[in-house]
mmCIF file of C-alpha atoms in Angstrom:
data_model
loop_
_atom_site.group_PDB
_atom_site.id
_atom_site.type_symbol
_atom_site.label_atom_id
_atom_site.label_comp_id
_atom_site.label_asym_id
_atom_site.label_seq_id
_atom_site.Cartn_x
_atom_site.Cartn_y
_atom_site.Cartn_z
ATOM 1 C CA UNK A 35 -44.937 7.400 70.800
ATOM 2 C CA UNK A 36 -46.521 8.599 67.560
ATOM 3 C CA UNK A 37 -43.502 10.777 66.901
ATOM 4 C CA UNK A 38 -41.218 7.773 67.420
ATOM 5 C CA UNK A 39 -43.283 5.662 65.010
ATOM 6 C CA UNK A 40 -43.301 8.492 62.487
ATOM 7 C CA UNK A 41 -39.536 8.828 62.824
ATOM 8 C CA UNK A 42 -39.134 5.071 62.279
ATOM 9 C CA UNK A 43 -41.375 5.194 59.218
ATOM 10 C CA UNK A 44 -39.454 8.150 57.782
ATOM 11 C CA UNK A 45 -36.155 6.446 58.521
ATOM 12 C CA UNK A 46 -37.275 3.204 56.855
ATOM 13 C CA UNK A 47 -38.526 5.099 53.815
ATOM 14 C CA UNK A 48 -35.243 6.973 53.562
ATOM 15 C CA UNK A 49 -33.301 3.692 53.848
ATOM 16 C CA UNK A 50 -35.416 2.085 51.113
ATOM 17 C CA UNK A 51 -34.880 5.090 48.829
ATOM 18 C CA UNK A 52 -31.145 5.032 49.508
ATOM 19 C CA UNK A 53 -30.924 1.296 48.742
ATOM 20 C CA UNK A 54 -32.895 1.766 45.547
ATOM 21 C CA UNK A 55 -30.713 4.705 44.491
ATOM 22 C CA UNK A 56 -27.568 2.716 45.252
ATOM 23 C CA UNK A 57 -28.926 -0.254 43.303
ATOM 24 C CA UNK A 58 -29.763 2.008 40.368
ATOM 25 C CA UNK A 59 -26.289 3.521 40.451
ATOM 26 C CA UNK A 60 -24.713 0.046 40.591
ATOM 27 C CA UNK A 61 -26.763 -0.972 37.555
ATOM 28 C CA UNK A 62 -26.111 2.185 35.505
ATOM 29 C CA UNK A 63 -22.382 2.618 36.126
ATOM 30 C CA UNK A 64 -21.127 -0.506 34.274
ATOM 31 C CA UNK A 65 -23.398 0.210 31.321
ATOM 32 C CA UNK A 66 -22.009 3.736 31.038
ATOM 33 C CA UNK A 67 -18.381 2.540 31.237
ATOM 34 C CA UNK A 68 -18.606 -0.462 28.890
ATOM 35 C CA UNK A 69 -20.026 -0.660 25.377
ATOM 36 C CA UNK A 70 -20.198 -4.213 24.076
ATOM 37 C CA UNK A 71 -18.649 -4.707 20.619
ATOM 38 C CA UNK A 72 -20.909 -4.768 17.592
ATOM 39 C CA UNK A 73 -21.278 -8.410 16.529
ATOM 40 C CA UNK A 74 -23.607 -7.693 13.598
ATOM 41 C CA UNK A 75 -22.261 -9.268 10.374
ATOM 42 C CA UNK A 76 -21.770 -6.733 7.596
ATOM 43 C CA UNK A 77 -20.544 -6.558 4.012
ATOM 44 C CA UNK A 78 -19.487 -3.633 1.784
ATOM 45 C CA UNK A 79 -18.545 -3.267 -1.873
ATOM 46 C CA UNK A 80 -16.353 -0.685 -3.583
ATOM 47 C CA UNK A 81 -14.425 -0.084 -6.784
ATOM 48 C CA UNK A 82 -11.009 1.192 -7.834
ATOM 49 C CA UNK A 83 -10.404 2.184 -11.474
ATOM 50 C CA UNK A 84 -7.162 3.330 -13.146
ATOM 51 C CA UNK A 85 -7.624 4.757 -16.662
ATOM 52 C CA UNK A 86 -5.395 6.722 -18.998
ATOM 53 C CA UNK A 87 -4.699 8.107 -22.437
ATOM 54 C CA UNK A 88 -1.000 7.677 -23.264
ATOM 55 C CA UNK A 89 0.955 9.144 -26.166
ATOM 56 C CA UNK A 90 4.396 7.642 -26.765
ATOM 57 C CA UNK A 91 6.581 10.475 -27.973
ATOM 58 C CA UNK A 92 9.772 8.408 -28.009
ATOM 59 C CA UNK A 93 10.672 6.054 -29.534
ATOM 60 C CA UNK A 94 8.635 5.963 -32.718
ATOM 61 C CA UNK A 95 7.246 2.602 -33.814
ATOM 62 C CA UNK A 96 5.821 1.225 -37.062
ATOM 63 C CA UNK A 97 2.298 0.155 -37.911
ATOM 64 C CA UNK A 98 1.241 -2.925 -39.911
ATOM 65 C CA UNK A 99 2.181 -1.187 -43.206
ATOM 66 C CA UNK A 100 5.577 -0.102 -41.927
ATOM 67 C CA UNK A 101 4.642 3.556 -41.405
ATOM 68 C CA UNK A 102 6.486 5.346 -38.624
ATOM 69 C CA UNK A 103 4.036 6.396 -35.914
ATOM 70 C CA UNK A 104 3.840 7.633 -32.345
ATOM 71 C CA UNK A 105 1.837 4.938 -30.563
ATOM 72 C CA UNK A 106 -1.147 6.157 -28.542
ATOM 73 C CA UNK A 107 -4.002 4.435 -26.757
ATOM 74 C CA UNK A 108 -6.838 4.751 -24.285
ATOM 75 C CA UNK A 109 -6.334 2.178 -21.529
ATOM 76 C CA UNK A 110 -7.900 0.792 -18.384
ATOM 77 C CA UNK A 111 -4.813 -0.066 -16.378
ATOM 78 C CA UNK A 112 -6.614 -1.668 -13.472
ATOM 79 C CA UNK A 113 -10.136 -2.238 -12.228
ATOM 80 C CA UNK A 114 -10.664 -3.610 -8.724
ATOM 81 C CA UNK A 115 -13.933 -4.746 -7.177
ATOM 82 C CA UNK A 116 -13.376 -4.598 -3.414
ATOM 83 C CA UNK A 117 -15.663 -6.703 -1.225
ATOM 84 C CA UNK A 118 -15.008 -6.351 2.499
ATOM 85 C CA UNK A 119 -16.949 -7.434 5.544
ATOM 86 C CA UNK A 120 -17.072 -8.478 9.174
ATOM 87 C CA UNK A 121 -18.290 -11.806 10.529
ATOM 88 C CA UNK A 122 -17.946 -10.404 14.053
ATOM 89 C CA UNK A 123 -15.775 -7.808 15.763
ATOM 90 C CA UNK A 124 -12.991 -10.424 15.792
ATOM 91 C CA UNK A 125 -13.168 -11.755 12.216
ATOM 92 C CA UNK A 126 -13.088 -9.742 8.979
ATOM 93 C CA UNK A 127 -12.445 -10.599 5.338
ATOM 94 C CA UNK A 128 -11.638 -9.108 1.941
ATOM 95 C CA UNK A 129 -12.027 -10.362 -1.632
ATOM 96 C CA UNK A 130 -10.659 -8.221 -4.485
ATOM 97 C CA UNK A 131 -10.760 -9.374 -8.113
ATOM 98 C CA UNK A 132 -8.185 -7.664 -10.329
ATOM 99 C CA UNK A 133 -9.292 -7.027 -13.908
ATOM 100 C CA UNK A 134 -6.285 -6.439 -16.160
ATOM 101 C CA UNK A 135 -5.060 -6.878 -19.721
ATOM 102 C CA UNK A 136 -3.915 -10.417 -20.627
ATOM 103 C CA UNK A 137 -0.488 -10.281 -22.262
ATOM 104 C CA UNK A 138 0.684 -13.897 -22.219
ATOM 105 C CA UNK A 139 2.202 -14.980 -25.509
ATOM 106 C CA UNK A 140 0.258 -17.813 -27.116
ATOM 107 C CA UNK A 141 -2.759 -17.386 -24.863
ATOM 108 C CA UNK A 142 -6.187 -17.472 -26.515
ATOM 109 C CA UNK A 143 -7.042 -14.492 -24.282
ATOM 110 C CA UNK A 144 -3.991 -12.473 -25.323
ATOM 111 C CA UNK A 145 -5.066 -8.830 -25.516
ATOM 112 C CA UNK A 146 -8.334 -9.382 -23.640
ATOM 113 C CA UNK A 147 -9.226 -8.119 -20.192
ATOM 114 C CA UNK A 148 -9.090 -11.021 -17.753
ATOM 115 C CA UNK A 149 -10.329 -11.612 -14.213
ATOM 116 C CA UNK A 150 -7.962 -12.800 -11.461
ATOM 117 C CA UNK A 151 -7.747 -12.620 -7.691
ATOM 118 C CA UNK A 152 -5.636 -9.899 -6.111
ATOM 119 C CA UNK A 153 -6.737 -10.308 -2.483
ATOM 120 C CA UNK A 154 -8.711 -13.030 -0.698
ATOM 121 C CA UNK A 155 -8.010 -13.290 3.024
ATOM 122 C CA UNK A 156 -9.461 -13.624 6.489
ATOM 123 C CA UNK A 157 -8.365 -11.200 9.193
ATOM 124 C CA UNK A 158 -8.435 -11.913 12.923
ATOM 125 C CA UNK A 159 -8.582 -8.626 14.826
ATOM 126 C CA UNK A 160 -6.466 -8.530 17.987
ATOM 127 C CA UNK A 161 -7.776 -5.240 19.410
ATOM 128 C CA UNK A 162 -9.124 -7.018 22.518
ATOM 129 C CA UNK A 163 -5.612 -8.091 23.516
ATOM 130 C CA UNK A 164 -3.248 -5.640 21.772
ATOM 131 C CA UNK A 165 -3.209 -2.086 20.469
ATOM 132 C CA UNK A 166 -6.010 -1.025 18.110
ATOM 133 C CA UNK A 167 -5.186 -1.940 14.515
ATOM 134 C CA UNK A 168 -3.276 -5.122 15.369
ATOM 135 C CA UNK A 169 -4.306 -8.212 13.433
ATOM 136 C CA UNK A 170 -3.419 -11.618 11.952
ATOM 137 C CA UNK A 171 -4.160 -12.383 8.269
ATOM 138 C CA UNK A 172 -4.336 -15.669 6.390
ATOM 139 C CA UNK A 173 -4.739 -15.994 2.606
ATOM 140 C CA UNK A 174 -3.924 -13.897 -0.474
ATOM 141 C CA UNK A 175 -3.058 -10.496 0.958
ATOM 142 C CA UNK A 176 -0.970 -7.333 0.792
ATOM 143 C CA UNK A 177 2.759 -7.760 1.305
ATOM 144 C CA UNK A 178 4.319 -5.493 3.960
ATOM 145 C CA UNK A 179 6.113 -2.883 1.844
ATOM 146 C CA UNK A 180 4.156 -1.782 -1.222
ATOM 147 C CA UNK A 181 0.809 -1.275 0.526
ATOM 148 C CA UNK A 182 2.587 0.756 3.226
ATOM 149 C CA UNK A 183 4.342 3.189 0.879
ATOM 150 C CA UNK A 184 1.403 3.535 -1.496
ATOM 151 C CA UNK A 185 -0.616 4.822 1.457
ATOM 152 C CA UNK A 186 1.736 7.827 1.489
ATOM 153 C CA UNK A 187 2.569 8.042 -2.237
ATOM 154 C CA UNK A 188 -0.921 8.399 -3.711
ATOM 155 C CA UNK A 189 0.006 8.114 -7.394
ATOM 156 C CA UNK A 190 -0.139 4.373 -7.971
ATOM 157 C CA UNK A 191 -2.608 5.135 -10.775
ATOM 158 C CA UNK A 192 0.270 6.800 -12.668
ATOM 159 C CA UNK A 193 2.591 3.858 -12.102
ATOM 160 C CA UNK A 194 3.942 1.577 -9.367
ATOM 161 C CA UNK A 195 6.427 2.728 -6.733
ATOM 162 C CA UNK A 196 10.127 2.163 -7.488
ATOM 163 C CA UNK A 197 10.690 -1.413 -6.115
ATOM 164 C CA UNK A 198 7.468 -2.638 -7.716
ATOM 165 C CA UNK A 199 7.987 -0.961 -11.089
ATOM 166 C CA UNK A 200 11.489 -2.411 -11.410
ATOM 167 C CA UNK A 201 10.183 -5.908 -10.664
ATOM 168 C CA UNK A 202 11.862 -6.458 -7.286
ATOM 169 C CA UNK A 203 8.663 -6.807 -5.225
ATOM 170 C CA UNK A 204 5.056 -7.842 -5.654
ATOM 171 C CA UNK A 205 2.122 -6.108 -3.998
ATOM 172 C CA UNK A 206 0.218 -9.272 -3.008
ATOM 173 C CA UNK A 207 1.048 -12.880 -2.171
ATOM 174 C CA UNK A 208 -0.471 -15.898 -0.443
ATOM 175 C CA UNK A 209 0.634 -16.503 3.130
ATOM 176 C CA UNK A 210 0.144 -15.539 6.752
ATOM 177 C CA UNK A 211 1.133 -12.249 8.380
ATOM 178 C CA UNK A 212 0.969 -10.341 11.671
ATOM 179 C CA UNK A 213 0.580 -6.580 12.121
ATOM 180 C CA UNK A 214 1.123 -4.665 15.352
ATOM 181 C CA UNK A 215 0.576 -0.952 15.987
ATOM 182 C CA UNK A 216 2.897 0.726 18.453
ATOM 183 C CA UNK A 217 1.184 2.642 21.236
ATOM 184 C CA UNK A 218 0.488 6.377 20.854
ATOM 185 C CA UNK A 219 0.949 6.255 17.072
ATOM 186 C CA UNK A 220 4.727 5.791 17.258
ATOM 187 C CA UNK A 221 4.718 3.359 14.318
ATOM 188 C CA UNK A 222 3.958 -0.219 13.410
ATOM 189 C CA UNK A 223 5.441 -3.634 12.638
ATOM 190 C CA UNK A 224 4.353 -6.013 9.855
ATOM 191 C CA UNK A 225 5.900 -9.467 9.395
ATOM 192 C CA UNK A 226 4.752 -12.206 7.008
ATOM 193 C CA UNK A 227 5.517 -15.683 5.686
ATOM 194 C CA UNK A 228 4.605 -16.006 1.982
ATOM 195 C CA UNK A 229 4.965 -18.251 -1.069
ATOM 196 C CA UNK A 230 7.281 -15.654 -2.590
ATOM 197 C CA UNK A 231 6.050 -15.932 -6.191
ATOM 198 C CA UNK A 232 3.421 -13.192 -5.937
ATOM 199 C CA UNK A 233 -0.313 -13.271 -6.599
ATOM 200 C CA UNK A 234 0.067 -13.669 -10.397
ATOM 201 C CA UNK A 235 2.050 -16.935 -10.217
ATOM 202 C CA UNK A 236 1.640 -20.281 -8.438
ATOM 203 C CA UNK A 237 4.187 -21.507 -5.894
ATOM 204 C CA UNK A 238 7.105 -23.042 -7.813
ATOM 205 C CA UNK A 239 9.085 -24.871 -5.095
ATOM 206 C CA UNK A 240 9.404 -25.558 -1.381
ATOM 207 C CA UNK A 241 11.073 -22.257 -0.476
ATOM 208 C CA UNK A 242 9.119 -19.493 1.254
ATOM 209 C CA UNK A 243 9.661 -15.743 1.683
ATOM 210 C CA UNK A 244 9.978 -14.059 5.060
ATOM 211 C CA UNK A 245 9.183 -10.345 4.831
ATOM 212 C CA UNK A 246 9.350 -7.814 7.647
ATOM 213 C CA UNK A 247 8.759 -4.058 7.776
ATOM 214 C CA UNK A 248 9.048 -1.695 10.688
ATOM 215 C CA UNK A 249 8.114 2.003 10.677
ATOM 216 C CA UNK A 250 8.735 4.538 13.422
ATOM 217 C CA UNK A 251 7.490 8.092 14.095
ATOM 218 C CA UNK A 252 10.046 9.783 16.387
ATOM 219 C CA UNK A 253 8.047 12.968 17.076
ATOM 220 C CA UNK A 254 4.361 12.123 17.363
ATOM 221 C CA UNK A 255 3.652 15.159 19.577
ATOM 222 C CA UNK A 256 5.409 17.765 17.433
ATOM 223 C CA UNK A 257 2.974 19.868 15.323
ATOM 224 C CA UNK A 258 5.092 19.526 12.138
ATOM 225 C CA UNK A 259 7.569 16.677 12.656
ATOM 226 C CA UNK A 260 4.782 14.247 13.587
ATOM 227 C CA UNK A 261 4.476 13.591 9.852
ATOM 228 C CA UNK A 262 8.034 12.251 9.593
ATOM 229 C CA UNK A 263 8.582 8.485 9.511
ATOM 230 C CA UNK A 264 11.596 6.219 9.053
ATOM 231 C CA UNK A 265 11.117 2.641 7.891
ATOM 232 C CA UNK A 266 13.083 -0.465 6.978
ATOM 233 C CA UNK A 267 12.102 -3.589 5.045
ATOM 234 C CA UNK A 268 13.720 -6.978 4.423
ATOM 235 C CA UNK A 269 12.629 -9.824 2.145
ATOM 236 C CA UNK A 270 14.492 -13.130 2.447
ATOM 237 C CA UNK A 271 13.592 -15.723 -0.181
ATOM 238 C CA UNK A 272 15.191 -18.222 -2.585
ATOM 239 C CA UNK A 273 14.630 -19.210 -6.209
ATOM 240 C CA UNK A 274 15.736 -22.761 -5.364
ATOM 241 C CA UNK A 275 17.796 -24.209 -2.535
ATOM 242 C CA UNK A 276 21.147 -22.414 -2.131
ATOM 243 C CA UNK A 277 20.116 -19.683 -4.617
ATOM 244 C CA UNK A 278 19.039 -16.594 -2.681
ATOM 245 C CA UNK A 279 16.593 -13.844 -3.547
ATOM 246 C CA UNK A 280 16.955 -10.945 -1.098
ATOM 247 C CA UNK A 281 15.716 -7.351 -0.936
ATOM 248 C CA UNK A 282 16.388 -4.616 1.613
ATOM 249 C CA UNK A 283 14.890 -1.111 1.657
ATOM 250 C CA UNK A 284 15.639 1.911 3.826
ATOM 251 C CA UNK A 285 13.041 4.652 3.623
ATOM 252 C CA UNK A 286 12.055 7.987 5.072
ATOM 253 C CA UNK A 287 8.819 9.876 4.374
ATOM 254 C CA UNK A 288 7.212 13.135 5.413
ATOM 255 C CA UNK A 289 3.503 13.959 5.370
ATOM 256 C CA UNK A 290 2.086 17.465 5.667
ATOM 257 C CA UNK A 291 -1.047 19.198 4.459
ATOM 258 C CA UNK A 292 1.058 21.060 1.882
ATOM 259 C CA UNK A 293 3.453 18.308 0.775
ATOM 260 C CA UNK A 294 4.172 14.581 0.936
ATOM 261 C CA UNK A 295 7.718 13.435 0.192
ATOM 262 C CA UNK A 296 9.780 10.266 0.364
ATOM 263 C CA UNK A 297 13.125 8.612 -0.295
ATOM 264 C CA UNK A 298 13.831 4.895 -0.892
ATOM 265 C CA UNK A 299 17.193 3.150 -1.025
ATOM 266 C CA UNK A 300 17.060 -0.379 -2.472
ATOM 267 C CA UNK A 301 19.613 -3.186 -2.319
ATOM 268 C CA UNK A 302 18.765 -6.479 -4.059
ATOM 269 C CA UNK A 303 20.598 -9.768 -4.543
ATOM 270 C CA UNK A 304 19.518 -12.461 -7.023
ATOM 271 C CA UNK A 305 20.957 -15.886 -7.783
ATOM 272 C CA UNK A 306 18.588 -17.699 -10.132
ATOM 273 C CA UNK A 307 20.232 -21.101 -9.598
ATOM 274 C CA UNK A 308 23.188 -22.618 -7.803
ATOM 275 C CA UNK A 309 25.102 -22.643 -11.079
ATOM 276 C CA UNK A 310 24.659 -18.881 -11.644
ATOM 277 C CA UNK A 311 26.614 -16.075 -10.046
ATOM 278 C CA UNK A 312 24.885 -13.683 -7.677
ATOM 279 C CA UNK A 313 23.750 -10.388 -9.225
ATOM 280 C CA UNK A 314 23.639 -7.310 -7.005
ATOM 281 C CA UNK A 315 21.344 -4.391 -7.865
ATOM 282 C CA UNK A 316 21.157 -0.995 -6.174
ATOM 283 C CA UNK A 317 19.108 2.103 -6.662
ATOM 284 C CA UNK A 318 17.090 4.867 -5.111
ATOM 285 C CA UNK A 319 13.931 6.868 -5.649
ATOM 286 C CA UNK A 320 13.083 10.357 -4.410
ATOM 287 C CA UNK A 321 9.670 11.954 -4.835
ATOM 288 C CA UNK A 322 7.541 14.877 -3.659
ATOM 289 C CA UNK A 323 3.896 15.861 -4.143
ATOM 290 C CA UNK A 324 3.422 19.541 -3.231
ATOM 291 C CA UNK A 325 -0.239 20.300 -2.513
ATOM 292 C CA UNK A 326 -2.499 23.326 -2.528
ATOM 293 C CA UNK A 327 -5.559 23.690 -0.254
ATOM 294 C CA UNK A 328 -7.920 23.680 -3.269
ATOM 295 C CA UNK A 329 -7.158 20.255 -4.765
ATOM 296 C CA UNK A 330 -4.215 20.979 -7.064
ATOM 297 C CA UNK A 331 -1.068 18.899 -6.589
ATOM 298 C CA UNK A 332 2.271 18.474 -8.273
ATOM 299 C CA UNK A 333 4.115 15.189 -8.831
ATOM 300 C CA UNK A 334 7.919 15.114 -8.982
ATOM 301 C CA UNK A 335 9.845 11.837 -8.949
ATOM 302 C CA UNK A 336 13.304 10.578 -9.894
ATOM 303 C CA UNK A 337 14.369 6.887 -9.974
ATOM 304 C CA UNK A 338 17.918 5.602 -10.425
ATOM 305 C CA UNK A 339 18.830 1.932 -10.806
ATOM 306 C CA UNK A 340 21.995 -0.072 -11.355
ATOM 307 C CA UNK A 341 20.581 -3.494 -12.389
ATOM 308 C CA UNK A 342 24.019 -5.084 -11.953
ATOM 309 C CA UNK A 343 26.641 -3.337 -9.846
ATOM 310 C CA UNK A 344 29.371 -5.398 -11.533
ATOM 311 C CA UNK A 345 28.432 -3.852 -14.896
ATOM 312 C CA UNK A 346 28.203 -0.214 -15.948
ATOM 313 C CA UNK A 347 24.564 -0.016 -17.044
ATOM 314 C CA UNK A 348 22.069 2.358 -15.401
ATOM 315 C CA UNK A 349 18.397 3.204 -15.807
ATOM 316 C CA UNK A 350 17.075 6.669 -14.918
ATOM 317 C CA UNK A 351 13.442 7.710 -14.794
ATOM 318 C CA UNK A 352 12.003 11.203 -14.317
ATOM 319 C CA UNK A 353 8.288 11.775 -13.756
ATOM 320 C CA UNK A 354 6.683 15.214 -13.588
ATOM 321 C CA UNK A 355 3.010 16.083 -13.553
ATOM 322 C CA UNK A 356 0.158 18.169 -12.219
ATOM 323 C CA UNK A 357 -3.018 16.680 -10.721
ATOM 324 C CA UNK A 358 -6.404 17.811 -9.530
ATOM 325 C CA UNK A 359 -8.119 15.903 -6.716
ATOM 326 C CA UNK A 360 -11.868 16.502 -6.749
ATOM 327 C CA UNK A 361 -13.450 17.415 -3.394
ATOM 328 C CA UNK A 362 -15.506 14.647 -1.781
ATOM 329 C CA UNK A 363 -16.913 13.643 1.559
ATOM 330 C CA UNK A 364 -15.439 10.644 3.367
ATOM 331 C CA UNK A 365 -12.616 8.447 2.117
ATOM 332 C CA UNK A 366 -13.597 8.257 -1.571
ATOM 333 C CA UNK A 367 -11.278 9.901 -4.101
ATOM 334 C CA UNK A 368 -11.264 10.984 -7.726
ATOM 335 C CA UNK A 369 -8.308 12.562 -9.510
ATOM 336 C CA UNK A 370 -6.974 13.551 -12.918
ATOM 337 C CA UNK A 371 -3.236 13.734 -13.603
ATOM 338 C CA UNK A 372 -1.319 15.101 -16.595
ATOM 339 C CA UNK A 373 2.248 13.782 -16.561
ATOM 340 C CA UNK A 374 5.408 13.155 -18.557
ATOM 341 C CA UNK A 375 7.324 9.908 -17.899
ATOM 342 C CA UNK A 376 10.901 10.014 -19.270
ATOM 343 C CA UNK A 377 13.329 7.054 -19.031
ATOM 344 C CA UNK A 378 16.923 6.860 -20.245
ATOM 345 C CA UNK A 379 19.293 3.888 -20.461
ATOM 346 C CA UNK A 380 23.080 4.080 -20.244
ATOM 347 C CA UNK A 381 25.468 1.243 -21.218
ATOM 348 C CA UNK A 382 22.795 -1.449 -20.977
ATOM 349 C CA UNK A 383 22.902 -4.697 -22.958
ATOM 350 C CA UNK A 384 21.014 -4.954 -25.229
ATOM 351 C CA UNK A 385 20.896 -1.210 -25.863
ATOM 352 C CA UNK A 386 17.544 0.523 -25.437
ATOM 353 C CA UNK A 387 16.318 3.873 -26.774
ATOM 354 C CA UNK A 388 15.082 6.721 -24.605
ATOM 355 C CA UNK A 389 11.416 6.389 -23.689
ATOM 356 C CA UNK A 390 9.076 9.339 -23.200
ATOM 357 C CA UNK A 391 5.356 9.005 -22.587
ATOM 358 C CA UNK A 392 2.879 11.847 -22.183
ATOM 359 C CA UNK A 393 -0.360 10.840 -20.498
ATOM 360 C CA UNK A 394 -3.571 11.824 -18.797
ATOM 361 C CA UNK A 395 -4.309 9.443 -15.915
ATOM 362 C CA UNK A 396 -7.580 9.122 -14.053
ATOM 363 C CA UNK A 397 -8.487 7.568 -10.700
ATOM 364 C CA UNK A 398 -11.827 6.569 -9.198
ATOM 365 C CA UNK A 399 -11.721 5.019 -5.734
ATOM 366 C CA UNK A 400 -14.970 4.358 -3.907
#
């Protein structure tokens, strides 16, 4: 009888321990498998500075007394103050003032450094429902193409990429856009609806620009070819009704620890008003930045543009330089670049002399 009672007591104790262990496991397992998102609001500040010393070898100019000189100057090309933050894991924002030289004729600030907005947008993160890195933006923000290519071509502090430098695209505009990352790093899609005038001008009419870019990595698993991407971009806009403003770009890039390289082909169509004829422009840019493992890099770039395919004029630009990227921890970057920028003009109206600038460019990005 005592043995039976003892057996019952032992059995009950074992059952209680088993239930408690099961309850503990049921409580621990979800916590180990699920980490709630961080909802703590946060804000960060950073800076981006472009500076240079530029010597204009060609053409010569004249000073106030009529003396022939080679113009030279120390410049601050751009100074950004980047303020970014998160309201929650779903909502982020960015505000970036752009400090640049005022060059408007007749302005009381002509020649002064002025403060203007480059970016000011809210971002709604869609990671809970789509692939990581998918989002919706509303406000003054990056346009799909320039921000994409500048992430591969790191020498914006020397000068803009080909479509931007030739005035066909703007890097920022007010509007709404959607970005989607393809699964397993196969590429991404960015489509936006913008004013079309760019961040430096107000909206001038009732027309809007539709811009779309798609990029694809065919070989994400290959140890070398995973750095190869092909991309296409289209911008459909209008100066006024029935007067189109269109741009199309085909691009391929390659990223490797020893070299980044790219090729752009541009086709543009402009009709300023219904009374004007349509002007077609075509051109291409090819560039490479060979890299060493100790911070030294080369910069080689060639741009070719036909501003009007119905005329014979062309513009050719060659850029060559050597840079040193200082070692840092994290995503900050500092670099110095010595470069020669050489531009020639053939059969253009009005005629323009050859331009050659020798410069030392500096970058601070924190």
